[in-house]
PDB file of C-alpha atoms in Angstrom:
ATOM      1  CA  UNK A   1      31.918  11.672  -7.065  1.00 56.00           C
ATOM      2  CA  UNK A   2      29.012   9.342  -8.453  1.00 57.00           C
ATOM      3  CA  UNK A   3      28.917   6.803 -11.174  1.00 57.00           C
ATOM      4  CA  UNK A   4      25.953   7.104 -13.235  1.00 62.00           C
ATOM      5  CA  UNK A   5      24.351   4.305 -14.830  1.00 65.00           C
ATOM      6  CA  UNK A   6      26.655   4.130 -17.210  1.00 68.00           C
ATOM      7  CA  UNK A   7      29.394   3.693 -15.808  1.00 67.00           C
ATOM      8  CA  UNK A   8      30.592   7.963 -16.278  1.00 69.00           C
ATOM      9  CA  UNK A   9      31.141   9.787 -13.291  1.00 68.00           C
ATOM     10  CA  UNK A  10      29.354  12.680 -11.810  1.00 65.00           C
ATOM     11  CA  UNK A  11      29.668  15.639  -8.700  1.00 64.00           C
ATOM     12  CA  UNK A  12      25.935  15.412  -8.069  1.00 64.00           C
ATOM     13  CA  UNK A  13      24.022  11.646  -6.918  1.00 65.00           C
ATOM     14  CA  UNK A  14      21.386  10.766  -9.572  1.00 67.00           C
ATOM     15  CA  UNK A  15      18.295  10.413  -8.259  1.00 74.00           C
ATOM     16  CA  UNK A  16      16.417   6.995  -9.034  1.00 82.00           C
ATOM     17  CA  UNK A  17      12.989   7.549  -9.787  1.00 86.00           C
ATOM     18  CA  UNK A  18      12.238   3.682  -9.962  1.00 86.00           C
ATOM     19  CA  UNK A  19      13.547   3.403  -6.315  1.00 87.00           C
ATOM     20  CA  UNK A  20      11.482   6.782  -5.259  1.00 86.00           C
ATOM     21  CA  UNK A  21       8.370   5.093  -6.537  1.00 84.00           C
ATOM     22  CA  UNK A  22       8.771   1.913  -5.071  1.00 84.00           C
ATOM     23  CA  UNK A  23       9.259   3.707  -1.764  1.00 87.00           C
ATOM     24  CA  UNK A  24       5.945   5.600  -2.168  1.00 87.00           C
ATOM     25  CA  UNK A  25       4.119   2.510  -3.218  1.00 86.00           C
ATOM     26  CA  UNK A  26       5.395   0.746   0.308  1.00 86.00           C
ATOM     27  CA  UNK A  27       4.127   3.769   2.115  1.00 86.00           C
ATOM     28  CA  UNK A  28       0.294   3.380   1.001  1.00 93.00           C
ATOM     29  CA  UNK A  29       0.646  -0.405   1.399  1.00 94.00           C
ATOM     30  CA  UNK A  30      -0.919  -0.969   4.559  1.00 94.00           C
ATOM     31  CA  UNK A  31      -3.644   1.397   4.090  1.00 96.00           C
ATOM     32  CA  UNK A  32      -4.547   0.246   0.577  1.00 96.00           C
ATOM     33  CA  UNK A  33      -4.950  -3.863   1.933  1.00 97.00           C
ATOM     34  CA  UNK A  34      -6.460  -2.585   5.130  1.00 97.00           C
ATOM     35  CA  UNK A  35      -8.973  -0.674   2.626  1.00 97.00           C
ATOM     36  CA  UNK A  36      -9.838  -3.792   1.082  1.00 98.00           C
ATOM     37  CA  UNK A  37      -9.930  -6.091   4.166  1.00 98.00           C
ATOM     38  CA  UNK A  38     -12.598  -3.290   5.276  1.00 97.00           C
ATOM     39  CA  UNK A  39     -14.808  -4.183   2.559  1.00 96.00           C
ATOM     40  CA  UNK A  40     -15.115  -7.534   4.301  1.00 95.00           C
ATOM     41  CA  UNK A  41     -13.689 -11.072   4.523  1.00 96.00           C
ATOM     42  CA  UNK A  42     -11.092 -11.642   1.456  1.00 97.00           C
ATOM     43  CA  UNK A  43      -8.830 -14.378   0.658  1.00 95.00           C
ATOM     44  CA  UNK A  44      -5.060 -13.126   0.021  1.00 95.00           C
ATOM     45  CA  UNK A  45      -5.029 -13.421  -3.558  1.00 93.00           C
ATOM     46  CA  UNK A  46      -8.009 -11.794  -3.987  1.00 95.00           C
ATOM     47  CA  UNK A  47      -5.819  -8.606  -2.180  1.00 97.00           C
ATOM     48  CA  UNK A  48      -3.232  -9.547  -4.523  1.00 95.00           C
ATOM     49  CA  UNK A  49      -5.914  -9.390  -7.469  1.00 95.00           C
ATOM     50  CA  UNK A  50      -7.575  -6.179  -6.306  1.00 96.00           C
ATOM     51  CA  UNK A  51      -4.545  -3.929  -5.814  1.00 95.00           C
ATOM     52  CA  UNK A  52      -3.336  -5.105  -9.297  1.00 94.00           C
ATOM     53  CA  UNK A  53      -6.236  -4.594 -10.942  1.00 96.00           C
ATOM     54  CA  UNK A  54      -5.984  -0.828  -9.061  1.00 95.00           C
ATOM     55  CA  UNK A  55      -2.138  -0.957 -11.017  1.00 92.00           C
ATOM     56  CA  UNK A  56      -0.543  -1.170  -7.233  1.00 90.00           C
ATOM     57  CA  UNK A  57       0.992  -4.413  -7.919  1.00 88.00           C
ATOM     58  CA  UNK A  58       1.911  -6.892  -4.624  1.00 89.00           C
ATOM     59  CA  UNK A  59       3.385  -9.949  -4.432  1.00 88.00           C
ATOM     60  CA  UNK A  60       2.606 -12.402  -2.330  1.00 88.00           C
ATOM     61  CA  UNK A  61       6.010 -12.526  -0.518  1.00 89.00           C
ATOM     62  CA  UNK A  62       5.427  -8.695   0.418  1.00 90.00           C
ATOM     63  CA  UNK A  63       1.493  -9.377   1.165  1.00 95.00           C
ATOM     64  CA  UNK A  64       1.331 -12.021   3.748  1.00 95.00           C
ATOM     65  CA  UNK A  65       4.320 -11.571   5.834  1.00 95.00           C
ATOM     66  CA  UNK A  66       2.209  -7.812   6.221  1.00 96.00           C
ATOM     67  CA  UNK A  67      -1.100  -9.942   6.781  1.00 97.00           C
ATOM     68  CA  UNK A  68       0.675 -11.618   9.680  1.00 97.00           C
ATOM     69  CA  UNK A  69       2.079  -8.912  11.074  1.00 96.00           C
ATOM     70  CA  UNK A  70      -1.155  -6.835  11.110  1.00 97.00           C
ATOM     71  CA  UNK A  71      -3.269 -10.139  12.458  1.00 97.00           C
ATOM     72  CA  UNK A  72      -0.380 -10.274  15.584  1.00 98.00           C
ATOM     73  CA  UNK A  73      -0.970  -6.768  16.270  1.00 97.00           C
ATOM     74  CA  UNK A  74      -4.585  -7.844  16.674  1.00 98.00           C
ATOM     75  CA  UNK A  75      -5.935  -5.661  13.591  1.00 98.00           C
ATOM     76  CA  UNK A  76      -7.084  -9.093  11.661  1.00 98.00           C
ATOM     77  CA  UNK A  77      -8.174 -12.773  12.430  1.00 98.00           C
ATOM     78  CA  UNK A  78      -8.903 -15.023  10.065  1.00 97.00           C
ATOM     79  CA  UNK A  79     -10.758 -18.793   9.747  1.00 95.00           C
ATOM     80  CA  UNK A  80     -10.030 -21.135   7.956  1.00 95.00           C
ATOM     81  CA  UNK A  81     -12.582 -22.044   5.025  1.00 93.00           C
ATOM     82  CA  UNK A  82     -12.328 -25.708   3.243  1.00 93.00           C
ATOM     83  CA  UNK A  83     -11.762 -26.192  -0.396  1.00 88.00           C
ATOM     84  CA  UNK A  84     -12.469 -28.773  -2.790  1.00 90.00           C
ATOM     85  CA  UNK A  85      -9.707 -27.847  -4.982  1.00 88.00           C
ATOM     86  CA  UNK A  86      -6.771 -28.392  -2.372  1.00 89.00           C
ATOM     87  CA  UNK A  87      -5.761 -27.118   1.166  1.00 91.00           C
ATOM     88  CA  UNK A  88      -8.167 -25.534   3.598  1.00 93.00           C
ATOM     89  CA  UNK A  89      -7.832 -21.389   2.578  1.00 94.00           C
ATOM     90  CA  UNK A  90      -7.377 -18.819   5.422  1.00 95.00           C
ATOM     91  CA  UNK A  91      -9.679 -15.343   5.050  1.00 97.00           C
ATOM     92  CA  UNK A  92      -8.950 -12.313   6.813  1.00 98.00           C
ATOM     93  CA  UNK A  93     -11.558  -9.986   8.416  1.00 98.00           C
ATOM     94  CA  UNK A  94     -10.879  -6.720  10.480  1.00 98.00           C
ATOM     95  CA  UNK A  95     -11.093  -6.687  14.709  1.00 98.00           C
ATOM     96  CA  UNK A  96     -13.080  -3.884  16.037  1.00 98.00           C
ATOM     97  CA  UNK A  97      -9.441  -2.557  16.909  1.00 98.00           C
ATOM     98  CA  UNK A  98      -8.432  -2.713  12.868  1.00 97.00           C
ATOM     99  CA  UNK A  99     -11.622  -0.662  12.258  1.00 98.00           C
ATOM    100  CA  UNK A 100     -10.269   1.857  14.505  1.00 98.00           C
ATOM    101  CA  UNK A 101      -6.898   1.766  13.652  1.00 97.00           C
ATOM    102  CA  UNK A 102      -7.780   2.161  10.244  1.00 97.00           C
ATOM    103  CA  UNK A 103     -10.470   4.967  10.803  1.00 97.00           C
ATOM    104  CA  UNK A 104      -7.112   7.094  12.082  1.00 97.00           C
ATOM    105  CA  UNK A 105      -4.983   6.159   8.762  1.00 96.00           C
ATOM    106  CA  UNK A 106      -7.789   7.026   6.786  1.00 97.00           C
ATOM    107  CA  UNK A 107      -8.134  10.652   8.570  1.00 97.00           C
ATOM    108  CA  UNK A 108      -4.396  11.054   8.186  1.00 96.00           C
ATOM    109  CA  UNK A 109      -4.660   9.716   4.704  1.00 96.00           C
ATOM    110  CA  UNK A 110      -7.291  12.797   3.926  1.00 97.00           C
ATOM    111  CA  UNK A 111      -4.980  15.239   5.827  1.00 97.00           C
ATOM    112  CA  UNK A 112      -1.623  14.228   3.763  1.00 95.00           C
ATOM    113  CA  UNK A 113      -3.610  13.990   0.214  1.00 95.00           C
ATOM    114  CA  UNK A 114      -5.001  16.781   1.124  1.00 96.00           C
ATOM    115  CA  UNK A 115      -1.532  19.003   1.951  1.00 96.00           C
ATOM    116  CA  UNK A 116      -0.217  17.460  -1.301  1.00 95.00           C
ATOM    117  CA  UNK A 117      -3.344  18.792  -3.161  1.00 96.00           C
ATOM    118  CA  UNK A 118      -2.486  22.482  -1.610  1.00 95.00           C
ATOM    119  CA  UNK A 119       0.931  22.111  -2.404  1.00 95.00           C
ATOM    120  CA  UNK A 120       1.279  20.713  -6.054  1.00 94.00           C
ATOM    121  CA  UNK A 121      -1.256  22.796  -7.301  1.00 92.00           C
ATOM    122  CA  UNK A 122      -0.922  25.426  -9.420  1.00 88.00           C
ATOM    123  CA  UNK A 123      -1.090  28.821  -7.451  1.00 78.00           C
ATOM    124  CA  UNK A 124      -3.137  31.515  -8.739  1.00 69.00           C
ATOM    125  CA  UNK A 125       0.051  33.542  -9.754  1.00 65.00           C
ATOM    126  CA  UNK A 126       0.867  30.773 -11.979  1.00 56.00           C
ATOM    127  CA  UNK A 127      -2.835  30.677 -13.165  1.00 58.00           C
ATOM    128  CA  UNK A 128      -2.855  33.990 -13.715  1.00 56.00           C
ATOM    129  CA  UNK A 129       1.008  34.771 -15.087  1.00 55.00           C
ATOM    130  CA  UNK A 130       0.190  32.306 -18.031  1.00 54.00           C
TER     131      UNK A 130
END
Protein backbone atom coordinates (compact mmCIF):
# COMPACT_ATOMS: atom_id res chain seq x y z
CA UNK A 1 0.00 0.00 0.00
CA UNK A 2 0.85 3.81 -0.77
CA UNK A 3 -0.22 6.99 0.84
CA UNK A 4 -1.11 9.53 -1.58
CA UNK A 5 -0.64 13.05 -1.03
CA UNK A 6 -3.27 13.26 0.98
CA UNK A 7 -2.79 11.29 3.33
CA UNK A 8 -5.52 8.20 1.64
CA UNK A 9 -4.05 5.08 0.81
CA UNK A 10 -3.57 3.37 -2.44
CA UNK A 11 -2.45 -0.41 -4.16
CA UNK A 12 -0.62 1.38 -6.97
CA UNK A 13 2.67 4.15 -6.17
CA UNK A 14 1.72 7.59 -7.57
CA UNK A 15 3.97 8.74 -9.82
CA UNK A 16 5.49 12.34 -9.14
CA UNK A 17 5.71 14.24 -12.13
CA UNK A 18 7.58 17.20 -10.31
CA UNK A 19 10.31 14.64 -9.26
CA UNK A 20 10.30 13.01 -13.01
CA UNK A 21 11.02 16.46 -14.35
CA UNK A 22 13.56 17.45 -12.11
CA UNK A 23 15.32 14.20 -12.98
CA UNK A 24 15.19 14.99 -16.73
CA UNK A 25 16.32 18.52 -16.20
CA UNK A 26 19.64 16.99 -14.24
CA UNK A 27 20.16 14.74 -17.19
CA UNK A 28 20.65 17.65 -19.90
CA UNK A 29 22.60 19.65 -17.28
CA UNK A 30 25.98 19.08 -18.28
CA UNK A 31 25.38 19.29 -21.87
CA UNK A 32 23.28 22.47 -21.72
CA UNK A 33 26.42 24.54 -19.53
CA UNK A 34 28.97 22.75 -21.64
CA UNK A 35 26.83 24.27 -24.69
CA UNK A 36 27.25 27.58 -23.37
CA UNK A 37 30.89 27.37 -22.13
CA UNK A 38 31.39 26.39 -26.00
CA UNK A 39 30.25 29.65 -27.07
CA UNK A 40 33.33 30.98 -25.29
CA UNK A 41 34.67 32.34 -21.99
CA UNK A 42 31.55 33.03 -19.48
CA UNK A 43 31.42 34.00 -15.98
CA UNK A 44 29.10 31.55 -13.78
CA UNK A 45 26.26 33.72 -13.43
CA UNK A 46 26.12 34.51 -16.76
CA UNK A 47 25.46 30.31 -17.10
CA UNK A 48 23.11 30.83 -14.40
CA UNK A 49 21.46 33.81 -16.48
CA UNK A 50 21.49 32.01 -19.82
CA UNK A 51 19.89 28.68 -18.87
CA UNK A 52 17.16 30.73 -17.05
CA UNK A 53 16.49 32.87 -19.57
CA UNK A 54 16.25 29.29 -21.79
CA UNK A 55 13.45 28.41 -18.63
CA UNK A 56 16.17 25.58 -17.40
CA UNK A 57 16.59 27.21 -14.15
CA UNK A 58 20.16 26.46 -12.02
CA UNK A 59 21.24 27.51 -8.98
CA UNK A 60 24.36 28.31 -8.14
CA UNK A 61 24.82 25.56 -5.48
CA UNK A 62 24.04 22.92 -8.35
CA UNK A 63 26.23 25.03 -11.03
CA UNK A 64 29.63 25.36 -9.62
CA UNK A 65 30.20 22.32 -7.64
CA UNK A 66 29.48 20.84 -11.65
CA UNK A 67 31.98 23.64 -12.93
CA UNK A 68 34.58 22.15 -10.62
CA UNK A 69 34.05 18.90 -11.26
CA UNK A 70 34.17 19.28 -15.08
CA UNK A 71 37.47 21.76 -14.73
CA UNK A 72 39.20 18.56 -12.51
CA UNK A 73 38.35 16.27 -15.18
CA UNK A 74 40.34 18.65 -17.36
CA UNK A 75 37.22 19.71 -19.65
CA UNK A 76 37.56 23.58 -18.34
CA UNK A 77 40.23 26.07 -16.93
CA UNK A 78 39.53 29.21 -16.01
CA UNK A 79 41.59 32.77 -15.10
CA UNK A 80 40.94 34.87 -13.00
CA UNK A 81 39.75 38.45 -14.32
CA UNK A 82 39.87 41.63 -11.77
CA UNK A 83 36.89 43.67 -10.88
CA UNK A 84 36.31 47.02 -9.74
CA UNK A 85 33.18 46.18 -8.06
CA UNK A 86 34.65 43.50 -5.53
CA UNK A 87 36.68 40.18 -5.67
CA UNK A 88 38.74 39.10 -8.64
CA UNK A 89 35.89 36.86 -10.91
CA UNK A 90 36.93 33.40 -12.27
CA UNK A 91 35.77 32.62 -16.22
CA UNK A 92 35.61 29.32 -17.60
CA UNK A 93 36.72 28.34 -21.15
CA UNK A 94 36.72 24.75 -22.73
CA UNK A 95 40.28 22.49 -23.09
CA UNK A 96 40.74 21.03 -26.44
CA UNK A 97 39.68 17.75 -24.45
CA UNK A 98 36.08 19.57 -23.40
CA UNK A 99 35.66 20.31 -27.15
CA UNK A 100 35.94 16.73 -27.75
CA UNK A 101 34.19 15.46 -25.02
CA UNK A 102 31.46 17.58 -25.82
CA UNK A 103 31.51 16.92 -29.69
CA UNK A 104 30.52 13.07 -28.44
CA UNK A 105 27.51 14.37 -26.06
CA UNK A 106 26.37 16.42 -28.72
CA UNK A 107 26.31 13.31 -31.31
CA UNK A 108 24.60 11.27 -28.62
CA UNK A 109 22.41 14.20 -27.86
CA UNK A 110 21.21 14.08 -31.80
CA UNK A 111 20.92 10.24 -31.59
CA UNK A 112 18.59 10.24 -28.25
CA UNK A 113 16.40 13.43 -29.52
CA UNK A 114 16.32 11.89 -32.38
CA UNK A 115 14.88 8.17 -31.08
CA UNK A 116 12.46 10.26 -28.96
CA UNK A 117 11.32 12.12 -32.16
CA UNK A 118 10.64 8.45 -33.85
CA UNK A 119 9.05 7.30 -30.91
CA UNK A 120 6.55 10.04 -29.63
CA UNK A 121 5.38 10.77 -32.85
CA UNK A 122 2.32 10.10 -34.15
CA UNK A 123 2.45 6.93 -36.46
CA UNK A 124 0.81 7.03 -39.69
CA UNK A 125 -1.98 4.60 -38.42
CA UNK A 126 -2.83 7.17 -35.97
CA UNK A 127 -2.58 9.87 -38.76
CA UNK A 128 -4.54 8.08 -40.81
CA UNK A 129 -7.28 6.29 -38.22
CA UNK A 130 -8.33 9.93 -37.21
Amino acid sequence: MYFVPDGRLQKTPVMDIQNTQSQMRKGVLEFCILSIIRQGEVYPSDIVEKMRSANLHTLEGTLYPLLTRLKNAGLLTYRWVESNSGPPRKYFVMTEAGLEFYGELERTWNELADAVKALTAPSQETKTTE
